[in-house]
XYZ file of N, CA and C in Angstrom:
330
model
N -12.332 38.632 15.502
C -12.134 37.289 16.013
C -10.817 37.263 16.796
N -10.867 36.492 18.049
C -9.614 36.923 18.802
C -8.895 35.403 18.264
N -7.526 35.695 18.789
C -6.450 35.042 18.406
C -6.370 33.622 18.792
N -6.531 32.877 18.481
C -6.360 30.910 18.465
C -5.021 30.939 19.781
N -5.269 30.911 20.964
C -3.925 30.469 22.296
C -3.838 29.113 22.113
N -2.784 28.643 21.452
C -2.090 27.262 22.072
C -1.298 26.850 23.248
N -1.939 25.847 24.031
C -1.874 25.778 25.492
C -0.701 24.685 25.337
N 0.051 24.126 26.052
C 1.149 23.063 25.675
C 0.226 21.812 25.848
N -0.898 21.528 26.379
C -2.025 20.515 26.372
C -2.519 20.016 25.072
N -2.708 20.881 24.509
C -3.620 21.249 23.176
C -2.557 20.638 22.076
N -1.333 21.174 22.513
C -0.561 20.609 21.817
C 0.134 18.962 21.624
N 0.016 18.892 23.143
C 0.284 17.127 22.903
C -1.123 16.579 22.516
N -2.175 17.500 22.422
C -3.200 16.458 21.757
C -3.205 16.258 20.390
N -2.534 17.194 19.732
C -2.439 17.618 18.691
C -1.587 16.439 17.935
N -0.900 16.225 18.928
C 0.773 15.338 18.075
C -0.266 14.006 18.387
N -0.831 13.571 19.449
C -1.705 12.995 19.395
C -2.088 12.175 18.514
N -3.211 12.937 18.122
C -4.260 12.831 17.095
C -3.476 12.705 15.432
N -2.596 13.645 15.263
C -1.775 13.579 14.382
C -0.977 11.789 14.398
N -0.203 11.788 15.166
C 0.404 10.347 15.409
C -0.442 9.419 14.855
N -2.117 9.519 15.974
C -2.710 8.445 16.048
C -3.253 7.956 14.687
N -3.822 9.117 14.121
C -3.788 8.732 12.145
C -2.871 8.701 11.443
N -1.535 8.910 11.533
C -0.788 7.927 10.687
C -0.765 6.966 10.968
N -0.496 6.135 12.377
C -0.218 4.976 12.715
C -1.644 4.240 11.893
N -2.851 4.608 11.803
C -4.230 4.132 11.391
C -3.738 3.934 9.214
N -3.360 5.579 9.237
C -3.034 5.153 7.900
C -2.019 4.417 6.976
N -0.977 4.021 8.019
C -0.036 3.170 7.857
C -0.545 1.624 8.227
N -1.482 1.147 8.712
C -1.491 -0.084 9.040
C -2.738 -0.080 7.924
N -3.485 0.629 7.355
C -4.407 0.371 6.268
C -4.007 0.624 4.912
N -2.891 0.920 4.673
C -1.867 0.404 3.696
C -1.157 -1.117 3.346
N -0.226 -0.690 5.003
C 0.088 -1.992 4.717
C -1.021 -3.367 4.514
N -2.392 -3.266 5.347
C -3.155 -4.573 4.640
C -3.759 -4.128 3.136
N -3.936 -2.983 2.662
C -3.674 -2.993 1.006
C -2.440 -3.786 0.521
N -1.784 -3.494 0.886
C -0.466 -4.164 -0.086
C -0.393 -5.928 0.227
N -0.868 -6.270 1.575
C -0.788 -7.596 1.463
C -1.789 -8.596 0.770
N -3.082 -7.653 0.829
C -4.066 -8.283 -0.179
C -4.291 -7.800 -1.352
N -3.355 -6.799 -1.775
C -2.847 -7.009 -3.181
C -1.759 -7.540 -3.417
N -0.990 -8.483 -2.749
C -0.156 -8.794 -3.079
C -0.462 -10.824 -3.257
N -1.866 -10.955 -2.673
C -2.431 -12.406 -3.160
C -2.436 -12.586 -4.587
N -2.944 -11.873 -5.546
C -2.947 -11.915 -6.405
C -1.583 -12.200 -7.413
N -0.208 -12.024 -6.932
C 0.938 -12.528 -7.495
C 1.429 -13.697 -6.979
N 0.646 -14.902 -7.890
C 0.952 -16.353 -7.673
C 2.289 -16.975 -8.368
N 2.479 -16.338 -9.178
C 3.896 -17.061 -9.929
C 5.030 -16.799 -9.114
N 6.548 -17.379 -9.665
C 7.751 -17.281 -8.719
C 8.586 -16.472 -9.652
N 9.967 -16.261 -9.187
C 10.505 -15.485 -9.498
C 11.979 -16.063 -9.942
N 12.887 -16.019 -10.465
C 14.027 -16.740 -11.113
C 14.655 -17.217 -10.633
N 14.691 -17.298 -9.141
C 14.846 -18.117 -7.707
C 14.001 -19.120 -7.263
N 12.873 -18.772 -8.065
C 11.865 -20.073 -7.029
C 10.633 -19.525 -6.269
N 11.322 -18.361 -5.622
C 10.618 -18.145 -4.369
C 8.691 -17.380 -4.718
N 7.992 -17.587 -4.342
C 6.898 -16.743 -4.999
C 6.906 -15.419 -4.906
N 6.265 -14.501 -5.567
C 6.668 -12.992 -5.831
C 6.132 -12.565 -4.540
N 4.310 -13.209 -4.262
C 3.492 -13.183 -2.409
C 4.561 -13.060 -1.645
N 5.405 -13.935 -1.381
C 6.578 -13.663 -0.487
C 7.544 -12.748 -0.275
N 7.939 -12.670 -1.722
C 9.043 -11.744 -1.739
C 8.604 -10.368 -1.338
N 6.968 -9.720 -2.209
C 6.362 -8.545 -2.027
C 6.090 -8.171 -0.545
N 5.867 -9.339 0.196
C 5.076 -9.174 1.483
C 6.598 -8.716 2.136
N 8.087 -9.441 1.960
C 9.037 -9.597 3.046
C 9.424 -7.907 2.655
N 9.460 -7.533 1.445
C 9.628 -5.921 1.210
C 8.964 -5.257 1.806
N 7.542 -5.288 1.675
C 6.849 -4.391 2.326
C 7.263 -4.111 3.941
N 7.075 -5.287 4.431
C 7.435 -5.134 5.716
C 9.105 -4.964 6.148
N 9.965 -5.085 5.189
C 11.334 -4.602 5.476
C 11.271 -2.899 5.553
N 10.438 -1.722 4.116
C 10.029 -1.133 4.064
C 9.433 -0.172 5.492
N 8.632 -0.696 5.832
C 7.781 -0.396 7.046
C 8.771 -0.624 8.309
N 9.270 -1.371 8.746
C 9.968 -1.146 9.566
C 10.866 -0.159 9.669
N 11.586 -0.528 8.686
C 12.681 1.119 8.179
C 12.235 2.325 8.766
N 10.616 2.695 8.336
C 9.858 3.859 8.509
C 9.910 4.045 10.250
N 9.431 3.180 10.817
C 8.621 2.605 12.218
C 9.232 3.871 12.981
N 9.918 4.354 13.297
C 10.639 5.448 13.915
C 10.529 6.532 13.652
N 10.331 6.829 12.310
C 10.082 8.016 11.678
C 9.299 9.672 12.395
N 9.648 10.653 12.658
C 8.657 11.688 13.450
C 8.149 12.468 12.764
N 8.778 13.020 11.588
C 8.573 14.117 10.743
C 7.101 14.020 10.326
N 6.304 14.551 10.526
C 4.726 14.551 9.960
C 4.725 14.793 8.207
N 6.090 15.592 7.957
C 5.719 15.656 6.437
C 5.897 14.360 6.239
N 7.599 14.042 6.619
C 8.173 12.946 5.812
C 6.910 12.010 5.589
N 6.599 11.464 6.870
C 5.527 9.990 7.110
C 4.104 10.204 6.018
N 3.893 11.585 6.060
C 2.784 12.290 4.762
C 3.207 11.701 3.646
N 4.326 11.902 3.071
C 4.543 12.324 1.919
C 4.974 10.524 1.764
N 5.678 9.880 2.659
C 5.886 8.049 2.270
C 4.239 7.425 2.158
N 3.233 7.796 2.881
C 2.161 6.647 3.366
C 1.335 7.368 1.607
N 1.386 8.926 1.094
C 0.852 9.151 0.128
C 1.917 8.678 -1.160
N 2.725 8.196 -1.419
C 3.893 7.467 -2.360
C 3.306 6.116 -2.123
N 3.468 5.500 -0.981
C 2.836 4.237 -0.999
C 1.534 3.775 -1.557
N 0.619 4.675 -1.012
C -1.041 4.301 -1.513
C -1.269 4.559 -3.096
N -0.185 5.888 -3.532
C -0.098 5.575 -5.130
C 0.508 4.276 -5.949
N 1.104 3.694 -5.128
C 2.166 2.849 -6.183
C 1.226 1.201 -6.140
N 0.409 1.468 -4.640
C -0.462 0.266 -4.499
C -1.298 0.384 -5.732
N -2.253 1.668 -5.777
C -2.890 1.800 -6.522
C -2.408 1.422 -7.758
N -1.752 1.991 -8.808
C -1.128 1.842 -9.815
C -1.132 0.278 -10.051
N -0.342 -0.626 -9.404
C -0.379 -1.946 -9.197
C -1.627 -2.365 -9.645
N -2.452 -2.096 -8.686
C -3.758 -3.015 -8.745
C -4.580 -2.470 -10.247
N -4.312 -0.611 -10.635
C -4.678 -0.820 -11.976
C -3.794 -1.391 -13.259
N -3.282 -1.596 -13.177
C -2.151 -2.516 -14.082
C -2.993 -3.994 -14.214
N -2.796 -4.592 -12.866
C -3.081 -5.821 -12.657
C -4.783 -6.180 -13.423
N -5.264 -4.872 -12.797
C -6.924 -5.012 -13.396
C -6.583 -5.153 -15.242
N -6.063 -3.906 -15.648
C -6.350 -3.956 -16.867
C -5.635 -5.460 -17.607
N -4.790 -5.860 -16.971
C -4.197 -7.262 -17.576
C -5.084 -8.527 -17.281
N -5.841 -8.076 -16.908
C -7.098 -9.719 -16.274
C -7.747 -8.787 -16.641
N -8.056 -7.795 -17.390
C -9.567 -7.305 -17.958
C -9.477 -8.118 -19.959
N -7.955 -7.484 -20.032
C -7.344 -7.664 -21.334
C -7.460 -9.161 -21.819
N -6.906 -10.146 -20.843
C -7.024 -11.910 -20.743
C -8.244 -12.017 -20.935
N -9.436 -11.981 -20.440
C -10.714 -12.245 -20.142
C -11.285 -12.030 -21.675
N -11.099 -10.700 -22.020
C -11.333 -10.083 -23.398
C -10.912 -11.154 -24.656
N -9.391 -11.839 -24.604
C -8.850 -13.042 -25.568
C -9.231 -13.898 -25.422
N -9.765 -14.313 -24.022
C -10.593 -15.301 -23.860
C -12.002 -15.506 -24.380
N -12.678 -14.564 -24.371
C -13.973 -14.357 -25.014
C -13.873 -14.295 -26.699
N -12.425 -13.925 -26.653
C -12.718 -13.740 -28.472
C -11.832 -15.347 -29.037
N -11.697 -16.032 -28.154
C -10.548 -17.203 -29.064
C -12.061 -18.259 -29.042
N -12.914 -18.243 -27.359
C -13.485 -19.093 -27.542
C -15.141 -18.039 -28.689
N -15.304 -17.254 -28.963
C -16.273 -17.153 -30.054
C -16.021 -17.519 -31.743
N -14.152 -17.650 -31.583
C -13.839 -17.864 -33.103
C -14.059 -19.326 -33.421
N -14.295 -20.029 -32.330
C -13.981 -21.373 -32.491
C -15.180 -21.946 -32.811
């Protein structure tokens, strides 16, 4: 099998295509995090609702990044991010699985 020639063409398609899916997997994060972040209706020892506060992080977060070139670095933040979303939302599940569960058992004792 002869040898793979990289042409300098090939290569900006490369950064390309590379670019063009993070930018894809960074903006399908960030709307994970904002519609998991409906789900936190209460406020916080200020007042302010947590929806707010979570959303103004995220996007303080993301901007920070917005510049970023390193293909690992942006790898290794957008895969940290999609874990910690995750995590969240199983937390959140098992605590409205857990409620639902006391709920079913306060109203059968009664």
């Amino acid at each position: 099998m002869p040898p793979t020639i990289i042409t300098p063409s090939s290569i900006r398609t490369a950064k390309f295509f590379q670019s063009n899916t993070s930018r894809k997997e960074a903006l399908s994060l960030y709307r994970e995090i904002w519609r998991t972040t409906k789900a936190f209706h209460w406020c916080d020892e200020r007042g302010t609702p947590w929806v707010t506060r979570l959303r103004q992080e995220a996007r303080k977060e993301f901007e920070a990044s917005k510049e970023e070139t390193d293909p690992l670095l942006i790898a290794r933040m957008l895969v940290t991010g999609r874990d910690c979303v995750q995590q969240i939302q199983h937390k959140f599940n098992e605590a409205d699985r857990a409620a639902w569960e006391r709920i079913e058992k306060d109203s059968r004792s009664r």
